[in-house]
């Protein structure tokens, strides 16, 4: 079989500061023969999902983290929705929808090892069961990495208690918006923070008791105004001055669950925010816990309930998940950059192709 055109988002070089389009990454054609390997498949990409942690992976192959850094001149990987177009495995027939971690290419040859591999406790690729006929973009958002991150950490680490006060920063992000809604379902008092007045209104529409625009009011001032008695829980997505404000405004024995620190990802160490109040950790006896969604201590006991409830809640509208959708793989670089410029609302996705029926 002759190779077909296969556009891919390629990692070119380690960024210095903000990612640069067509410099640190580029869209290139990597022709591919659509022949499945033994027990493997060929999958056509339908949706790409962009997540802030992908910026960390651009620190290169020597970067040590929970997932390897990207390799120069190889495709950038992330969470996708794809459809099997050629198969050598009866468990994954032609037409089967898949979600999981794959290279950002129009087509991928997927060996059997990908289906057997696990990211800590989670599968690398799983079948999409779209029994509620909801938009496939949800499988890279509320039903993908972001939704599973929110759910497993909320029930595995936040361990909500009715009446507690939680501050969710980056509350209009895909992880943030899910945490806000789960917290309200569990009877917590929810304070959100976001970067625009439009996002404030959106977060309030999700049920948040309070939300503030941190570009108009410092986090510290807003938290003293909205939670003068202190915070029981902080769900930390931003880092920097947000993390400093969290430490200053915690109750004794409060807990900070650290999902990410997106404000620092595009800054060299010399420009990153220097937190100056770390002594509050022992003064207030604060527990700080980082995590990855697939950690066995939070994933294994909670993922079953996620799949039981979340697809239905998305379908019936009782949980809302907003996305900014770009069209065509040619827009992949713009979608990635939008994560760090405040131009996304909810999940940043790229619609690459329509599924075949």
Coordinates of C-alpha atoms in Angstrom, one line a residue:
X1 CA 0.0 0.0 0.0
X2 CA 1.4 3.4 -1.0
X3 CA 2.0 5.9 1.9
X4 CA -0.7 8.6 2.4
X5 CA -0.2 12.2 3.4
X6 CA -0.1 12.4 7.2
X7 CA 0.3 15.8 8.8
X8 CA 1.8 15.8 12.3
X9 CA 2.6 18.4 15.0
X10 CA 6.3 18.0 15.4
X11 CA 8.5 19.0 18.4
X12 CA 11.4 21.1 17.0
X13 CA 13.2 22.7 19.9
X14 CA 13.0 23.5 23.6
X15 CA 11.2 26.8 24.0
X16 CA 12.8 29.8 25.6
X17 CA 9.9 31.4 27.4
X18 CA 6.6 31.4 25.5
X19 CA 6.2 28.7 22.9
X20 CA 6.9 30.0 19.4
X21 CA 4.8 28.9 16.4
X22 CA 6.8 27.3 13.6
X23 CA 10.0 27.5 15.7
X24 CA 9.5 25.3 18.7
X25 CA 6.9 23.2 17.0
X26 CA 5.8 22.9 13.4
X27 CA 3.2 21.1 11.3
X28 CA 4.9 18.7 8.9
X29 CA 3.8 15.9 6.6
X30 CA 5.0 12.4 7.7
X31 CA 3.6 10.0 5.0
X32 CA 2.4 6.7 6.4
X33 CA 1.5 3.3 5.1
X34 CA -1.9 2.4 6.5
X35 CA -0.9 -1.2 7.4
X36 CA -1.7 -2.4 10.9
X37 CA 1.1 -4.2 12.8
X38 CA 0.5 -7.7 14.2
X39 CA -2.4 -7.5 16.7
X40 CA -2.4 -3.7 16.2
X41 CA -4.5 -1.1 14.3
X42 CA -4.3 2.0 12.2
X43 CA -6.3 4.8 13.7
X44 CA -7.5 8.0 12.1
X45 CA -7.4 11.0 14.4
X46 CA -10.8 12.8 15.0
X47 CA -10.1 15.1 17.9
X48 CA -6.9 16.5 19.5
X49 CA -7.0 17.8 23.1
X50 CA -4.5 20.2 24.5
X51 CA -3.4 20.3 28.1
X52 CA -1.0 22.7 30.0
X53 CA 1.2 19.8 31.1
X54 CA 2.3 19.4 27.5
X55 CA 4.4 22.5 27.9
X56 CA 6.5 20.7 30.5
X57 CA 7.1 17.9 28.1
X58 CA 8.7 20.4 25.7
X59 CA 11.7 20.6 28.0
X60 CA 13.1 17.7 25.9
X61 CA 13.9 14.0 26.2
X62 CA 16.1 14.4 29.3
X63 CA 13.4 16.1 31.3
X64 CA 12.5 13.9 34.3
X65 CA 8.8 13.8 35.2
X66 CA 5.8 11.5 35.4
X67 CA 5.8 11.3 31.6
X68 CA 8.8 11.5 29.3
X69 CA 9.8 14.8 27.6
X70 CA 9.1 15.1 23.8
X71 CA 11.8 13.9 21.4
X72 CA 13.2 16.4 18.9
X73 CA 11.8 15.9 15.3
X74 CA 9.1 13.5 16.6
X75 CA 5.4 14.1 16.9
X76 CA 4.0 15.8 20.0
X77 CA 1.8 13.4 22.0
X78 CA -1.4 14.2 23.8
X79 CA -4.9 12.9 24.4
X80 CA -6.9 12.2 21.3
X81 CA -10.1 10.6 20.0
X82 CA -9.4 8.3 17.0
X83 CA -11.2 5.7 14.9
X84 CA -9.8 2.4 13.8
X85 CA -9.6 2.3 10.0
X86 CA -7.5 -0.9 9.6
X87 CA -7.2 -3.7 12.2
X88 CA -5.4 -6.9 12.9
X89 CA -7.2 -7.3 16.2
X90 CA -10.7 -8.6 16.7
X91 CA -11.0 -6.6 20.0
X92 CA -10.5 -3.4 18.1
X93 CA -12.4 -3.8 14.8
X94 CA -12.7 -1.2 12.0
X95 CA -14.9 1.6 13.1
X96 CA -14.1 1.3 16.8
X97 CA -13.7 4.6 18.5
X98 CA -10.7 5.0 20.8
X99 CA -9.5 7.6 23.3
X100 CA -6.1 8.0 24.9
X101 CA -2.5 9.1 24.5
X102 CA -1.3 9.2 20.9
X103 CA 0.9 11.2 18.6
X104 CA -0.7 14.3 17.2
X105 CA -0.9 13.1 13.6
X106 CA -3.8 12.6 11.2
X107 CA -3.1 8.8 11.2
X108 CA -1.2 6.6 13.7
X109 CA -0.1 3.0 13.5
X110 CA -0.9 1.7 16.9
X111 CA 0.9 -1.5 18.1
X112 CA -0.6 -3.9 20.6
X113 CA 1.8 -2.7 23.2
X114 CA -0.1 0.6 23.4
X115 CA -3.2 -1.2 24.4
X116 CA -1.4 -3.2 27.1
X117 CA 0.6 -0.3 28.5
X118 CA -0.5 1.6 31.6
X119 CA 0.1 5.1 32.8
X120 CA 0.5 4.2 36.5
X121 CA -2.9 2.7 37.1
X122 CA -4.7 4.0 34.0
X123 CA -4.8 2.5 30.5
X124 CA -2.9 4.4 27.8
X125 CA -5.8 3.8 25.3
X126 CA -9.4 2.8 25.9
X127 CA -12.6 2.2 23.9
X128 CA -15.1 5.0 23.6
X129 CA -18.6 3.9 24.6
X130 CA -20.7 6.7 23.4
X131 CA -24.1 5.3 24.5
X132 CA -25.4 8.8 25.2
X133 CA -24.4 10.1 21.7
X134 CA -22.5 13.2 23.1
X135 CA -19.9 15.2 21.3
X136 CA -16.7 13.3 20.9
X137 CA -14.7 16.3 22.1
X138 CA -15.8 15.4 25.6
X139 CA -13.4 12.4 25.5
X140 CA -10.4 14.7 25.5
X141 CA -12.1 17.0 28.1
X142 CA -14.7 16.2 30.7
X143 CA -14.5 12.5 30.0
X144 CA -10.7 12.5 29.2
X145 CA -7.6 13.6 31.0
X146 CA -9.1 16.7 32.5
X147 CA -12.3 15.1 33.8
X148 CA -10.6 12.1 35.2
X149 CA -8.0 14.4 36.8
X150 CA -10.8 16.5 38.5
X151 CA -12.7 13.4 39.6
X152 CA -9.9 11.2 41.0
X153 CA -8.2 14.1 42.8
X154 CA -11.5 15.5 44.2
X155 CA -12.7 12.2 45.6
X156 CA -9.3 10.7 46.3
X157 CA -7.6 13.8 47.9
X158 CA -10.0 16.7 48.5
X159 CA -12.3 14.2 50.2
X160 CA -15.1 16.8 50.4
X161 CA -17.0 17.6 53.5
X162 CA -20.3 19.5 53.4
X163 CA -20.0 23.1 54.5
X164 CA -16.3 23.4 53.9
X165 CA -14.9 26.3 51.8
X166 CA -12.9 25.5 48.7
X167 CA -11.0 27.9 46.4
X168 CA -10.7 26.7 42.9
X169 CA -8.3 28.8 40.8
X170 CA -8.4 28.7 37.0
X171 CA -12.0 27.8 37.7
X172 CA -13.2 28.1 34.0
X173 CA -10.5 25.6 32.8
X174 CA -11.7 22.1 32.1
X175 CA -10.4 20.7 35.3
X176 CA -11.5 23.7 37.3
X177 CA -15.1 23.8 36.0
X178 CA -15.5 20.1 36.9
X179 CA -14.1 20.6 40.4
X180 CA -16.5 23.5 40.9
X181 CA -19.5 21.5 40.0
X182 CA -18.5 18.4 42.0
X183 CA -17.8 20.6 45.0
X184 CA -21.3 22.0 44.8
X185 CA -22.8 18.6 44.4
X186 CA -21.1 17.7 47.7
X187 CA -22.4 20.7 49.5
X188 CA -19.2 22.8 49.7
X189 CA -19.0 26.6 49.6
X190 CA -17.1 27.3 46.4
X191 CA -15.0 30.4 45.5
X192 CA -13.6 30.5 42.0
X193 CA -11.0 32.8 40.3
X194 CA -10.5 33.5 36.6
X195 CA -9.0 36.1 34.3
X196 CA -12.0 37.9 32.9
X197 CA -15.5 39.2 33.8
X198 CA -17.0 36.9 31.2
X199 CA -15.4 33.9 32.9
X200 CA -16.6 35.1 36.3
X201 CA -20.2 35.0 35.0
X202 CA -19.6 31.5 33.6
X203 CA -18.2 30.1 36.8
X204 CA -21.1 31.6 38.7
X205 CA -23.5 29.9 36.3
X206 CA -21.9 26.6 37.2
X207 CA -23.0 27.2 40.8
X208 CA -20.0 28.8 42.4
X209 CA -21.0 30.8 45.5
X210 CA -18.4 33.5 44.7
X211 CA -15.9 34.2 41.8
X212 CA -13.4 37.0 41.3
X213 CA -11.4 38.3 38.4
X214 CA -7.8 38.3 39.6
X215 CA -6.8 40.9 36.9
X216 CA -8.9 43.4 38.8
X217 CA -8.3 42.4 42.4
X218 CA -5.4 40.6 44.0
X219 CA -6.0 37.0 45.1
X220 CA -5.0 37.9 48.7
X221 CA -7.5 40.9 48.8
X222 CA -10.3 38.8 47.2
X223 CA -9.8 35.9 49.6
X224 CA -9.8 38.1 52.7
X225 CA -13.0 39.7 51.4
X226 CA -14.8 36.4 50.4
X227 CA -13.4 34.0 53.0
X228 CA -12.3 36.1 56.1
X229 CA -12.7 32.9 58.2
X230 CA -10.1 31.1 56.0
X231 CA -10.1 28.3 53.4
X232 CA -10.5 24.6 54.2
X233 CA -9.3 23.5 50.8
X234 CA -7.5 25.1 47.8
X235 CA -7.5 23.3 44.4
X236 CA -4.4 24.8 42.9
X237 CA -4.0 25.1 39.1
X238 CA -2.1 28.4 38.7
X239 CA 0.8 28.6 41.2
X240 CA 2.8 31.8 41.6
X241 CA 0.9 34.6 43.4
X242 CA -2.1 32.3 43.7
X243 CA -0.2 29.8 45.7
X244 CA 1.2 32.5 47.9
X245 CA -2.3 33.8 48.6
X246 CA -3.5 30.3 49.3
X247 CA -0.9 29.8 52.0
X248 CA -1.8 33.1 53.7
X249 CA -5.5 32.4 53.7
X250 CA -5.7 28.8 54.8
X251 CA -7.4 27.7 58.0
X252 CA -5.4 25.6 60.4
X253 CA -5.0 22.1 59.1
X254 CA -6.2 23.2 55.7
X255 CA -5.2 21.2 52.6
X256 CA -3.9 22.3 49.2
X257 CA -4.3 19.9 46.4
X258 CA -1.9 20.8 43.6
X259 CA -3.0 19.9 40.1
X260 CA -0.7 22.3 38.3
X261 CA 1.1 25.7 38.2
X262 CA 0.3 26.9 34.8
X263 CA 1.5 30.5 35.5
X264 CA 5.1 29.2 35.7
X265 CA 5.3 26.8 32.7
X266 CA 6.6 29.4 30.2
X267 CA 9.0 31.1 32.5
X268 CA 12.7 30.3 33.0
X269 CA 13.6 29.6 36.7
X270 CA 15.0 33.2 37.1
X271 CA 11.6 34.7 36.2
X272 CA 9.3 32.3 38.2
X273 CA 7.4 33.7 41.1
X274 CA 9.3 33.5 44.4
X275 CA 6.9 32.4 47.1
X276 CA 7.9 34.2 50.3
X277 CA 5.5 32.8 52.9
X278 CA 6.4 29.2 53.1
X279 CA 6.6 29.3 56.9
X280 CA 2.8 29.4 56.8
X281 CA 2.9 25.7 56.0
X282 CA 4.0 24.8 59.5
X283 CA 2.3 27.7 61.3
X284 CA -1.1 26.7 59.9
X285 CA -0.2 23.0 59.7
X286 CA -1.1 22.9 56.0
X287 CA -1.1 19.7 54.1
X288 CA 0.1 20.1 50.4
X289 CA -0.4 17.2 48.1
X290 CA 0.5 16.9 44.4
X291 CA -0.8 14.1 42.2
X292 CA -1.3 12.7 38.8
X293 CA -4.8 11.5 37.8
X294 CA -3.6 7.9 37.2
X295 CA -1.9 7.5 40.6
X296 CA -3.0 4.1 42.0
X297 CA -4.0 5.6 45.4
X298 CA -6.7 7.9 43.8
X299 CA -7.4 6.2 40.4
X300 CA -8.3 2.6 41.2
X301 CA -11.0 3.3 43.8
X302 CA -12.6 6.2 42.0
X303 CA -12.6 5.6 38.3
X304 CA -15.5 3.2 38.3
X305 CA -17.9 5.9 39.8
X306 CA -16.5 8.4 37.2
X307 CA -17.6 6.2 34.3
X308 CA -20.9 5.4 36.0
X309 CA -21.9 9.0 36.5
X310 CA -20.0 11.5 34.4
X311 CA -21.1 10.5 30.9
X312 CA -24.8 10.6 32.0
X313 CA -24.3 14.0 33.7
X314 CA -22.7 15.5 30.6
X315 CA -25.5 14.1 28.5
X316 CA -28.3 15.4 30.7
X317 CA -26.6 18.8 31.3
X318 CA -26.3 18.4 35.0
X319 CA -22.6 18.9 34.6
X320 CA -21.5 21.4 32.0
X321 CA -18.2 21.3 30.1
X322 CA -17.3 24.2 27.8
X323 CA -14.7 23.9 25.0
X324 CA -12.9 26.2 22.5
X325 CA -12.8 24.2 19.3
X326 CA -10.4 24.9 16.5
X327 CA -11.0 23.4 13.0
X328 CA -8.5 21.3 11.1
X329 CA -5.0 20.0 12.2
X330 CA -3.6 23.1 10.6
X331 CA -4.8 25.0 13.6
X332 CA -3.1 22.8 16.1
X333 CA -0.3 25.3 16.9
X334 CA -2.8 28.0 17.6
X335 CA -4.8 25.7 19.9
X336 CA -1.7 24.9 21.9
X337 CA -0.7 28.5 22.2
X338 CA -4.2 29.5 23.3
X339 CA -3.7 27.7 26.6
X340 CA -1.2 30.3 27.8
X341 CA -2.7 33.5 26.4
X342 CA -6.2 33.3 28.0
X343 CA -7.9 32.8 24.7
X344 CA -9.4 29.5 25.5
X345 CA -12.7 29.0 27.4
X346 CA -12.8 25.5 28.9
X347 CA -11.0 22.8 26.9
X348 CA -8.8 23.6 23.9
X349 CA -9.6 21.0 21.2
X350 CA -8.9 20.6 17.5
X351 CA -11.5 18.9 15.3
X352 CA -9.4 17.0 12.8
X353 CA -11.9 14.8 11.0
X354 CA -15.5 13.4 11.2
X355 CA -16.0 9.8 12.3
X356 CA -17.1 7.3 9.6
X357 CA -20.4 5.5 10.2

